[in-house]
Short mmCIF file of C-alpha atoms and ligand atoms in Angstrom, two decimals:
data_model
loop_
_atom_site.label_atom_id
_atom_site.label_comp_id
_atom_site.label_asym_id
_atom_site.label_seq_id
_atom_site.Cartn_x
_atom_site.Cartn_y
_atom_site.Cartn_z
CA MET G 676 -1.65 22.58 16.38
CA TRP G 677 -0.80 24.97 19.19
CA VAL G 678 2.18 27.22 19.87
CA ARG G 679 2.49 29.45 22.95
CA GLY G 680 -1.18 29.31 23.87
CA LYS G 681 -2.36 30.10 20.32
CA ARG G 682 -4.01 27.85 17.80
CA ARG G 683 -1.66 27.99 14.81
CA ALA G 684 -3.14 25.42 12.45
CA ARG G 685 -6.24 23.22 12.16
CA LEU G 686 -6.31 20.20 9.89
CA SER G 687 -9.71 18.57 9.45
CA PHE G 688 -9.62 14.82 9.09
CA GLN G 689 -13.38 14.65 8.89
CA ASP G 690 -14.28 13.23 5.48
CA ALA G 691 -10.63 13.54 4.35
CA GLY G 692 -10.93 10.08 2.86
CA GLU G 693 -14.50 10.22 1.56
CA LYS G 694 -13.47 8.99 -1.90
CA LEU G 695 -11.31 6.21 -0.44
CA THR G 696 -13.35 4.29 2.10
CA PRO G 697 -16.81 4.02 3.63
CA TYR G 698 -15.06 5.03 6.91
CA PRO G 699 -13.47 8.35 5.91
CA PHE G 700 -12.66 9.62 9.42
CA VAL G 701 -10.26 9.16 12.31
CA LEU G 702 -11.84 7.31 15.22
CA VAL G 703 -10.49 7.72 18.75
CA TYR G 704 -11.54 4.55 20.51
CA PRO G 705 -9.95 3.47 23.81
CA GLN G 706 -7.93 0.29 23.51
CA ASP G 707 -9.67 -1.48 26.43
CA LEU G 708 -13.04 -1.06 24.68
CA HIS G 709 -11.47 -2.17 21.40
CA GLU G 710 -10.09 -5.31 23.03
CA ARG G 711 -13.51 -6.07 24.53
CA LEU G 712 -15.14 -5.64 21.12
CA LEU G 713 -12.68 -8.09 19.52
CA LEU G 714 -13.17 -10.56 22.37
CA ARG G 715 -16.94 -10.41 21.89
CA HIS G 716 -16.54 -11.28 18.21
CA LEU G 717 -14.13 -14.10 19.05
CA GLU G 718 -16.66 -15.51 21.50
CA GLN G 719 -19.38 -15.35 18.84
CA ALA G 720 -17.01 -17.34 16.60
CA GLY G 721 -16.70 -19.97 19.36
CA VAL G 722 -13.23 -18.98 20.64
CA GLN G 723 -12.75 -18.47 24.36
CA VAL G 724 -9.66 -16.55 25.49
CA GLN G 725 -8.21 -18.22 28.60
CA ARG G 726 -6.83 -15.68 31.09
CA PRO G 727 -4.49 -15.64 32.85
CA VAL G 728 -2.78 -18.61 31.23
CA GLU G 729 0.93 -18.09 30.64
CA LEU G 730 3.04 -19.57 27.88
CA VAL G 731 6.14 -20.74 29.73
CA ALA G 732 8.06 -22.45 26.92
CA PHE G 733 7.54 -24.20 23.59
CA GLU G 734 9.22 -26.71 21.36
CA ASP G 735 9.00 -26.68 17.58
CA ARG G 736 8.86 -30.32 16.45
CA GLU G 737 8.92 -29.44 12.73
CA ASP G 738 5.34 -30.23 11.84
CA TYR G 739 3.73 -29.26 15.14
CA VAL G 740 4.46 -27.26 18.29
CA VAL G 741 4.30 -28.34 21.92
CA ALA G 742 3.52 -25.41 24.21
CA ARG G 743 3.96 -25.54 27.96
CA LEU G 744 1.28 -23.48 29.73
CA ARG G 745 0.87 -22.34 33.32
CA ASP G 746 -2.73 -22.19 34.58
CA PRO G 747 -3.92 -19.60 37.13
CA ASP G 748 -3.56 -22.18 39.95
CA GLY G 749 0.13 -22.58 39.04
CA GLY G 750 -0.41 -25.98 37.43
CA LEU G 751 1.54 -26.75 34.25
CA ARG G 752 0.13 -28.48 31.20
CA GLU G 753 1.13 -29.14 27.63
CA CYS G 754 -0.76 -28.22 24.52
CA GLU G 755 -0.03 -29.48 21.02
CA ALA G 756 -0.82 -27.33 18.02
CA ARG G 757 0.08 -27.22 14.38
CA PHE G 758 1.29 -23.59 14.64
CA LEU G 759 2.07 -21.01 17.33
CA ALA G 760 1.48 -17.27 16.88
CA GLY G 761 3.39 -15.12 19.37
CA CYS G 762 1.10 -12.10 19.89
CA ASP G 763 2.69 -11.47 23.28
CA GLY G 764 3.71 -7.84 23.01
CA ALA G 765 6.99 -5.94 22.95
CA SER G 766 8.74 -8.16 25.53
CA SER G 767 7.58 -11.28 23.67
CA SER G 768 8.89 -14.43 25.29
CA VAL G 769 8.14 -16.27 22.02
CA ARG G 770 10.52 -13.93 20.18
CA GLN G 771 13.15 -14.37 22.89
CA GLN G 772 12.87 -18.14 22.85
CA LEU G 773 13.16 -18.12 19.06
CA GLY G 774 16.34 -16.08 19.41
CA ALA G 775 15.01 -13.68 16.76
CA GLY G 776 16.79 -10.33 16.96
CA PHE G 777 14.95 -7.10 17.77
CA PRO G 778 17.33 -4.49 16.38
CA GLY G 779 16.67 -0.77 16.84
CA GLY G 780 16.96 1.56 19.79
CA THR G 781 15.28 3.16 22.80
CA TYR G 782 14.39 6.86 23.04
CA ASP G 783 15.88 8.89 25.90
CA HIS G 784 12.47 10.36 26.65
CA VAL G 785 10.17 8.94 29.28
CA PHE G 786 6.62 8.95 27.94
CA TYR G 787 3.47 9.26 29.96
CA VAL G 788 -0.13 8.46 29.27
CA ALA G 789 -2.91 9.90 31.41
CA ASP G 790 -6.69 9.69 31.39
CA VAL G 791 -7.83 13.12 32.51
CA GLN G 792 -10.75 15.43 33.07
CA ALA G 793 -9.66 18.78 31.67
CA ALA G 794 -11.03 22.24 30.99
CA GLY G 795 -10.04 24.93 28.51
CA VAL G 796 -10.32 25.58 24.80
CA ALA G 797 -8.46 22.38 23.95
CA ALA G 798 -10.99 20.24 25.82
CA ASP G 799 -13.54 20.53 23.01
CA GLY G 800 -13.61 17.03 21.55
CA GLU G 801 -10.92 17.64 18.91
CA VAL G 802 -7.33 16.38 18.86
CA HIS G 803 -4.79 18.97 19.98
CA VAL G 804 -1.02 18.84 19.71
CA SER G 805 1.48 21.26 21.20
CA LEU G 806 4.50 22.29 19.17
CA GLU G 807 5.67 24.66 21.91
CA THR G 808 8.99 23.11 22.81
CA SER G 809 10.63 19.75 22.52
CA ASP G 810 8.11 18.61 25.19
CA PHE G 811 5.66 16.59 23.17
CA VAL G 812 1.99 16.46 24.19
CA ILE G 813 -1.16 15.43 22.41
CA MET G 814 -4.73 15.50 23.75
CA LEU G 815 -7.02 12.79 22.38
CA PRO G 816 -10.65 13.36 23.39
CA TYR G 817 -13.05 10.63 24.46
CA THR G 818 -15.91 13.10 24.64
CA ASP G 819 -16.51 16.79 24.03
CA THR G 820 -16.89 17.39 27.78
CA GLY G 821 -13.19 17.42 28.66
CA ARG G 822 -12.62 13.70 29.21
CA GLY G 823 -9.60 12.53 27.25
CA ARG G 824 -6.21 10.94 27.06
CA LEU G 825 -2.99 12.89 27.23
CA ILE G 826 0.14 11.39 25.71
CA GLY G 827 3.38 13.24 26.23
CA THR G 828 6.88 13.24 27.59
CA VAL G 829 7.98 13.68 31.18
CA HIS G 830 10.06 16.83 31.48
CA ALA G 831 13.74 16.13 30.81
CA SER G 832 14.81 17.84 34.06
CA ARG G 833 12.82 15.22 36.01
CA THR G 834 14.05 12.07 34.32
CA ALA G 835 17.57 11.97 35.73
CA GLY G 836 16.25 9.85 38.62
CA ALA G 837 14.84 6.38 38.21
CA GLY G 838 11.22 7.39 38.84
CA PRO G 839 8.49 6.55 39.61
CA TYR G 840 7.13 9.72 38.06
CA THR G 841 3.89 11.51 38.84
CA PHE G 842 1.70 13.87 36.84
CA ASP G 843 3.64 16.77 38.44
CA ASP G 844 6.69 15.71 36.42
CA VAL G 845 5.09 16.11 33.00
CA GLY G 846 5.94 19.00 30.69
CA HIS G 847 3.56 21.65 32.01
CA SER G 848 4.71 24.32 29.58
CA ALA G 849 3.44 22.11 26.76
CA LEU G 850 0.12 21.66 28.60
CA SER G 851 -0.30 25.37 29.19
CA SER G 852 0.58 25.91 25.54
CA LEU G 853 -2.66 24.08 24.81
CA GLY G 854 -4.46 26.33 27.28
CA LEU G 855 -5.46 23.17 29.10
CA ARG G 856 -6.27 22.95 32.80
CA VAL G 857 -6.19 19.41 34.10
CA ASP G 858 -8.75 19.09 36.91
CA GLN G 859 -8.49 15.38 37.59
CA VAL G 860 -6.06 12.62 36.66
CA HIS G 861 -7.95 9.32 36.60
CA TRP G 862 -5.01 7.19 35.52
CA PHE G 863 -1.34 7.88 34.93
CA SER G 864 1.45 5.67 33.69
CA THR G 865 4.96 6.14 32.29
CA TYR G 866 6.93 4.03 29.87
CA ARG G 867 10.02 3.96 27.69
CA VAL G 868 9.52 3.84 23.94
CA HIS G 869 11.56 1.67 21.61
CA HIS G 870 11.84 1.65 17.84
CA ARG G 871 12.62 -1.89 16.83
CA VAL G 872 11.67 -4.48 14.20
CA THR G 873 12.42 -8.18 14.49
CA ASN G 874 14.55 -9.93 11.85
CA HIS G 875 12.09 -12.74 11.30
CA TYR G 876 8.33 -13.00 11.40
CA ARG G 877 8.44 -16.75 10.91
CA SER G 878 10.65 -19.52 12.17
CA GLY G 879 9.40 -23.03 11.37
CA GLN G 880 5.91 -23.42 12.81
CA VAL G 881 6.13 -20.20 14.86
CA PHE G 882 5.06 -16.66 13.90
CA LEU G 883 5.43 -13.25 15.49
CA VAL G 884 2.50 -10.82 15.27
CA GLY G 885 1.96 -7.22 16.46
CA ASP G 886 4.23 -5.55 19.01
CA ALA G 887 6.11 -8.84 19.38
CA ALA G 888 7.47 -8.11 15.89
CA HIS G 889 7.63 -4.28 15.79
CA VAL G 890 7.44 -1.38 18.23
CA HIS G 891 7.70 2.34 17.64
CA SER G 892 6.74 5.70 19.06
CA PRO G 893 2.99 6.19 19.63
CA ALA G 894 3.22 9.38 17.51
CA GLY G 895 1.04 8.68 14.51
CA GLY G 896 -1.17 6.07 16.23
CA GLN G 897 -0.13 3.15 14.04
CA GLY G 898 1.02 0.34 16.38
CA MET G 899 -2.21 -1.48 17.05
CA ASN G 900 -3.43 -0.97 13.49
CA THR G 901 -0.23 -2.51 12.18
CA GLY G 902 -0.60 -5.49 14.52
CA ILE G 903 -4.17 -6.03 13.36
CA GLY G 904 -2.91 -5.80 9.77
CA ASP G 905 -0.37 -8.55 10.56
CA ALA G 906 -3.10 -10.72 12.04
CA VAL G 907 -5.40 -10.23 9.05
CA ASN G 908 -2.54 -11.09 6.67
CA LEU G 909 -1.60 -14.26 8.55
CA ALA G 910 -5.05 -15.53 9.53
CA TRP G 911 -6.40 -16.48 6.09
CA LYS G 912 -3.10 -18.11 5.15
CA LEU G 913 -3.07 -20.22 8.31
CA ALA G 914 -6.71 -21.19 7.70
CA ALA G 915 -5.93 -22.29 4.12
CA VAL G 916 -2.91 -24.37 5.18
CA VAL G 917 -4.63 -25.97 8.17
CA ARG G 918 -7.51 -27.00 5.87
CA HIS G 919 -5.00 -28.46 3.37
CA GLU G 920 -6.24 -26.07 0.70
CA ALA G 921 -2.81 -24.50 0.16
CA PRO G 922 0.81 -25.56 0.65
CA ASP G 923 2.86 -24.56 3.68
CA SER G 924 4.95 -22.25 1.47
CA LEU G 925 1.98 -19.83 1.39
CA LEU G 926 2.92 -18.93 4.97
CA ASP G 927 6.36 -17.65 3.89
CA SER G 928 4.64 -14.72 2.19
CA TYR G 929 3.58 -13.42 5.63
CA GLU G 930 7.09 -12.22 6.56
CA LEU G 931 7.80 -11.03 3.06
CA GLU G 932 4.68 -8.87 2.95
CA ARG G 933 4.66 -7.52 6.49
CA LEU G 934 8.32 -7.05 7.40
CA ALA G 935 9.04 -4.46 4.70
CA PHE G 936 6.07 -2.37 5.81
CA ALA G 937 7.05 -2.54 9.50
CA ARG G 938 10.59 -1.34 8.70
CA LYS G 939 9.25 1.58 6.69
CA LEU G 940 6.73 2.50 9.40
CA VAL G 941 9.27 2.41 12.23
CA ASP G 942 11.67 4.51 10.17
CA THR G 943 8.96 7.10 9.36
CA THR G 944 7.63 7.40 12.92
CA ASP G 945 11.22 7.66 14.16
CA ARG G 946 11.89 10.62 11.86
CA MET G 947 8.56 12.23 12.81
CA PHE G 948 9.22 11.80 16.50
CA ASN G 949 12.76 13.19 16.23
CA PHE G 950 11.38 16.22 14.42
CA VAL G 951 8.70 16.86 17.05
CA THR G 952 11.12 16.50 19.98
CA ALA G 953 14.29 18.02 18.48
CA GLU G 954 15.96 20.57 20.76
CA GLY G 955 17.67 23.87 19.95
CA ASN G 956 16.71 27.27 18.56
CA PHE G 957 16.62 26.23 14.92
CA ALA G 958 14.47 23.14 15.68
CA ASP G 959 12.10 25.34 17.75
CA PHE G 960 11.87 27.85 14.89
CA VAL G 961 11.05 25.18 12.28
CA ARG G 962 8.57 23.44 14.56
CA THR G 963 6.75 26.51 15.85
CA ARG G 964 6.92 28.88 12.86
CA ILE G 965 7.38 26.88 9.67
CA ALA G 966 5.54 23.63 10.41
CA PRO G 967 2.07 25.12 11.17
CA VAL G 968 2.15 27.32 8.05
CA PHE G 969 3.45 24.52 5.85
CA ALA G 970 0.89 22.08 7.26
CA THR G 971 -2.00 24.51 6.65
CA VAL G 972 -0.98 25.25 3.05
CA ALA G 973 -0.16 21.65 2.14
CA TYR G 974 -3.30 20.30 3.81
CA GLY G 975 -5.42 22.69 1.73
CA VAL G 976 -4.42 20.75 -1.38
CA ASP G 977 -6.88 17.87 -2.01
CA ALA G 978 -4.18 15.47 -3.21
CA VAL G 979 -2.02 16.08 -0.11
CA ARG G 980 -5.00 15.65 2.24
CA GLU G 981 -5.88 12.40 0.51
CA LEU G 982 -2.29 11.17 0.69
CA ILE G 983 -2.08 11.91 4.43
CA PHE G 984 -5.36 10.09 5.00
CA LYS G 985 -4.07 7.12 3.01
CA ILE G 986 -0.89 6.95 5.08
CA VAL G 987 -2.56 7.32 8.48
CA SER G 988 -5.32 4.83 7.61
CA GLN G 989 -2.74 2.43 6.10
CA ILE G 990 -4.77 2.22 2.88
CA THR G 991 -1.51 2.68 0.96
CA ILE G 992 -0.10 -0.67 2.07
CA SER G 993 0.58 -2.80 -0.98
CA TYR G 994 2.40 -6.06 -1.56
CA HIS G 995 3.81 -5.50 -5.05
CA ASP G 996 6.96 -7.56 -4.41
CA SER G 997 5.07 -10.55 -3.07
CA PRO G 998 5.05 -13.85 -4.96
CA LEU G 999 1.26 -13.68 -4.51
CA SER G 1000 0.96 -10.52 -6.63
CA VAL G 1001 0.63 -10.78 -10.42
CA GLY G 1002 -0.19 -8.46 -13.34
CA SER G 1003 -1.85 -5.12 -13.76
CA ALA G 1004 -4.99 -3.77 -15.44
CA GLY G 1005 -5.68 -0.05 -15.62
CA THR G 1006 -3.68 1.63 -12.86
CA ILE G 1007 -4.26 -1.30 -10.49
CA LYS G 1008 -1.49 -3.78 -9.83
CA GLY G 1009 -1.35 -7.15 -8.15
CA GLY G 1010 -0.60 -6.45 -4.46
CA ASP G 1011 -2.66 -3.23 -4.25
CA ARG G 1012 -5.40 -2.94 -1.72
CA LEU G 1013 -8.61 -3.20 -3.77
CA PRO G 1014 -9.70 0.42 -4.39
CA TRP G 1015 -13.13 1.11 -2.92
CA VAL G 1016 -15.99 2.11 -5.21
CA GLU G 1017 -19.68 2.34 -4.46
CA VAL G 1018 -22.12 3.10 -7.27
CA ASP G 1019 -25.90 3.14 -6.62
CA GLY G 1020 -25.51 0.90 -3.56
CA ALA G 1021 -23.23 -1.61 -5.32
CA ASP G 1022 -20.26 -1.59 -2.93
CA ASN G 1023 -17.21 -3.60 -4.00
CA HIS G 1024 -15.98 -3.78 -0.37
CA ALA G 1025 -19.31 -5.12 0.97
CA PRO G 1026 -18.53 -8.21 3.04
CA GLN G 1027 -19.30 -11.54 1.45
CA GLU G 1028 -21.10 -14.36 3.22
CA LYS G 1029 -17.71 -15.58 4.44
CA ILE G 1030 -14.16 -14.25 4.25
CA ASP G 1031 -12.88 -15.81 1.05
CA TRP G 1032 -11.19 -15.32 -2.31
CA GLN G 1033 -13.32 -13.70 -4.98
CA VAL G 1034 -13.17 -12.54 -8.58
CA GLN G 1035 -14.47 -9.07 -9.36
CA VAL G 1036 -15.36 -7.90 -12.85
CA TYR G 1037 -16.18 -4.29 -13.70
CA GLY G 1038 -18.37 -4.45 -16.79
CA GLU G 1039 -19.21 -7.89 -18.13
CA ALA G 1040 -17.47 -11.17 -17.34
CA GLY G 1041 -16.67 -13.70 -20.06
CA ASP G 1042 -18.90 -16.83 -20.04
CA GLU G 1043 -15.91 -19.17 -19.63
CA LEU G 1044 -14.59 -17.27 -16.65
CA ARG G 1045 -18.04 -17.32 -15.08
CA ALA G 1046 -18.33 -21.09 -15.63
CA TRP G 1047 -14.80 -21.70 -14.25
CA CYS G 1048 -15.65 -19.81 -11.06
CA VAL G 1049 -18.88 -21.77 -10.55
CA LEU G 1050 -17.07 -25.08 -11.17
CA HIS G 1051 -14.31 -24.25 -8.64
CA GLY G 1052 -16.53 -22.64 -6.01
CA LEU G 1053 -14.82 -19.27 -6.43
CA PRO G 1054 -17.27 -16.43 -5.74
CA MET G 1055 -17.59 -13.88 -8.53
CA ARG G 1056 -19.11 -10.41 -8.41
CA GLU G 1057 -19.91 -8.31 -11.44
CA PHE G 1058 -20.38 -4.53 -11.25
CA ALA G 1059 -22.13 -2.54 -13.98
CA TRP G 1060 -19.42 -0.36 -15.56
CA SER G 1061 -19.41 3.24 -14.43
CA ARG G 1062 -17.25 6.34 -14.73
CA ARG G 1063 -16.42 5.94 -11.03
CA HIS G 1064 -14.72 2.58 -11.72
CA GLU G 1065 -12.62 4.21 -14.40
CA GLU G 1066 -11.66 7.02 -12.00
CA ALA G 1067 -10.59 4.43 -9.43
CA GLY G 1068 -8.26 2.85 -12.00
CA PHE G 1069 -10.22 -0.25 -13.10
CA THR G 1070 -10.29 -1.46 -16.71
CA ARG G 1071 -13.65 -2.30 -18.27
CA ASN G 1072 -14.33 -6.06 -18.46
CA ALA G 1073 -10.95 -6.92 -16.87
CA HIS G 1074 -11.08 -9.31 -13.94
CA TYR G 1075 -9.43 -8.88 -10.58
CA LEU G 1076 -8.73 -11.83 -8.30
CA VAL G 1077 -9.05 -10.57 -4.72
CA ARG G 1078 -7.50 -12.29 -1.70
CA PRO G 1079 -9.46 -12.92 1.49
CA ASP G 1080 -7.71 -9.89 3.09
CA GLY G 1081 -8.92 -7.50 0.37
CA HIS G 1082 -5.64 -7.18 -1.56
CA VAL G 1083 -5.59 -7.74 -5.29
CA ALA G 1084 -3.77 -10.98 -6.18
CA LEU G 1085 -4.09 -10.94 -9.97
CA CYS G 1086 -5.23 -8.47 -12.61
CA ASP G 1087 -6.05 -9.73 -16.08
CA SER G 1088 -7.66 -7.95 -19.02
CA SER G 1089 -8.54 -11.06 -21.04
CA PRO G 1090 -12.08 -12.48 -20.79
CA GLY G 1091 -11.07 -16.12 -20.15
CA PRO G 1092 -10.19 -18.02 -16.98
CA ASP G 1093 -6.62 -19.06 -17.95
CA ALA G 1094 -4.82 -16.48 -15.83
CA VAL G 1095 -6.81 -17.37 -12.69
CA ALA G 1096 -6.35 -21.10 -13.32
CA HIS G 1097 -2.58 -20.62 -13.79
CA TYR G 1098 -2.37 -18.44 -10.71
CA PHE G 1099 -3.68 -21.20 -8.45
CA ARG G 1100 -1.89 -24.03 -10.28
CA ASP G 1101 1.50 -22.25 -10.07
CA ARG G 1102 1.07 -21.93 -6.33
CA ALA G 1103 -0.23 -25.49 -5.82
CA TYR G 1104 -3.34 -23.97 -4.27
CA ARG G 1105 -5.22 -27.27 -4.21
CA ARG G 1106 -8.67 -25.90 -3.49
CA PHE G 1107 -8.87 -24.20 -6.89
CA CYS G 1108 -6.92 -26.74 -8.95
CA ASP G 1109 -8.60 -29.36 -11.12
C1 FAD D 1454 0.20 5.56 24.96
C2 FAD D 1454 0.03 4.69 23.77
C3 FAD D 1454 -0.84 5.10 22.76
C4 FAD D 1454 -1.04 4.33 21.64
N1 FAD D 1454 -1.91 4.76 20.68
C5 FAD D 1454 -2.13 4.01 19.58
C6 FAD D 1454 -3.03 4.44 18.56
O1 FAD D 1454 -3.62 5.52 18.63
N2 FAD D 1454 -3.22 3.62 17.49
C7 FAD D 1454 -2.58 2.44 17.37
O2 FAD D 1454 -2.79 1.74 16.36
N3 FAD D 1454 -1.72 2.00 18.32
C8 FAD D 1454 -1.47 2.75 19.42
N4 FAD D 1454 -0.59 2.33 20.39
C9 FAD D 1454 0.11 1.05 20.21
C10 FAD D 1454 -0.73 -0.13 20.69
O3 FAD D 1454 -1.14 0.05 22.02
C11 FAD D 1454 0.09 -1.43 20.57
O4 FAD D 1454 0.68 -1.49 19.28
C12 FAD D 1454 -0.79 -2.65 20.76
O5 FAD D 1454 -1.33 -2.68 22.06
C13 FAD D 1454 0.00 -3.95 20.55
O6 FAD D 1454 -0.87 -5.03 20.66
P1 FAD D 1454 -0.33 -6.49 20.83
O7 FAD D 1454 -1.55 -7.35 20.99
O8 FAD D 1454 0.65 -6.81 19.76
O9 FAD D 1454 0.52 -6.47 22.19
P2 FAD D 1454 0.02 -6.16 23.66
O10 FAD D 1454 -1.10 -5.16 23.66
O11 FAD D 1454 1.26 -5.82 24.43
O12 FAD D 1454 -0.58 -7.53 24.17
C14 FAD D 1454 0.24 -8.62 24.46
C15 FAD D 1454 -0.53 -9.58 25.35
O13 FAD D 1454 0.22 -10.77 25.53
C16 FAD D 1454 0.19 -11.14 26.90
N5 FAD D 1454 1.40 -11.96 27.19
C17 FAD D 1454 2.69 -11.56 27.22
N6 FAD D 1454 3.51 -12.60 27.50
C18 FAD D 1454 2.71 -13.68 27.63
C19 FAD D 1454 2.96 -15.07 27.92
N7 FAD D 1454 4.18 -15.54 28.10
N8 FAD D 1454 1.90 -15.90 28.01
C20 FAD D 1454 0.63 -15.45 27.79
N9 FAD D 1454 0.34 -14.15 27.51
C21 FAD D 1454 1.36 -13.28 27.43
C22 FAD D 1454 0.15 -9.81 27.64
O14 FAD D 1454 -0.36 -10.00 28.94
C23 FAD D 1454 -0.78 -9.00 26.76
O15 FAD D 1454 -2.13 -9.24 27.08
C24 FAD D 1454 -0.36 3.10 21.52
C25 FAD D 1454 0.52 2.68 22.52
C26 FAD D 1454 0.73 3.46 23.63
C27 FAD D 1454 1.67 3.00 24.70
#
């Protein structure tokens, strides 16, 4: 954190979450590479993304959807599908056609994003943020040789016109506060930032996912991660319903679980952004004098560092109010993300052969529970009891039913299978019913 050309605070995220996840760091990974990585995995799974094919309109016919598509040659065709997921970004035409609201607002600031080659102390491979004035700027490195991405605001005095803006319009006092000299601008773009959340994630056979459902300031780097979280939440539910393993009502839990989190996130990033860009002498004083000191002191406390890591990595997301969340055992409740523990190579987050439900027991499982799982094809994993499990909040010999997305569905301290059997029966989850 920089103020007036001086480094005022340094918070190390390296290993901040070493007790929480096998990936205890912040990774800066350009979105184009990330998209290519996901596309590669989709291709390996036999899915080909067709570009540029445009969704022009759709009709929800209650138990299926007819989508009208425009091919690159301009030709129109229809496609029938059981469900439609609108992952079509902030201006989502799916959301507009649904008539779902997108309440919230738009910031006055014009943001810019630039891929640059820079020199100076702040071009050292670490993340740097300027608190100099209400001009916001953050430098995200791609390498430690000065290549990186700048995200900031165009100077207010330049945004009276309609644009287009150039790199000359950006807040240079904020840049010089970082002691940064920009030698080359490889790419530059400006945009307006909204803070909005849709009213509905589901309408009939149609779902909204990612920026189509929620947008907010890039401060905090949470947008794409939240969209991926939506997709992970929805994907296993769609798969179960399409395979007739679970009733359609399972899909209603998608909105219930994800909407509350999106509202909280947009509210938090809004407050953070307003703090960082507030104008006036008092705001400048708090931002430049108090914030760096407070951040340094607070970040020195293990529990605070861990909490910040949990928030930024979204490990804290839980679905306690969901109809899919039941019971508690130890400090773990239905709806929590399964706490990560690795003891002597036994990793409770290690991927299974396929993404599926599972039962985990810390200690020894009861014979009846074991037999029930075998009979119903429900994978079970047993972990030899250790002090580390106790520290993470597990109860010895209790069993934890874990959803395909890694959240705990059910916690039960009894040795038998009744709670698991009831769980699936109550939800008419055919695959695991007798
Ligand atoms: C400068 C900046 C920095 C950011 N940094 C971070 C960060 O550090 N971490 C983070 O998690 N997030 C970050 N974000 C947010 C992140 O980029 C978005 O949340 C994410 O890209 C949203 O993904 P999406 O797939 O929902 O939507 P989009 O990326 O907008 O993709 C929507 C896609 O749908 C296509 N489409 C639209 N309409 C149609 C149609 N009718 N038919 C067919 N296709 C259509 C579009 O062409 C596009 O390919 C940042 C955003 C910005 C602007």
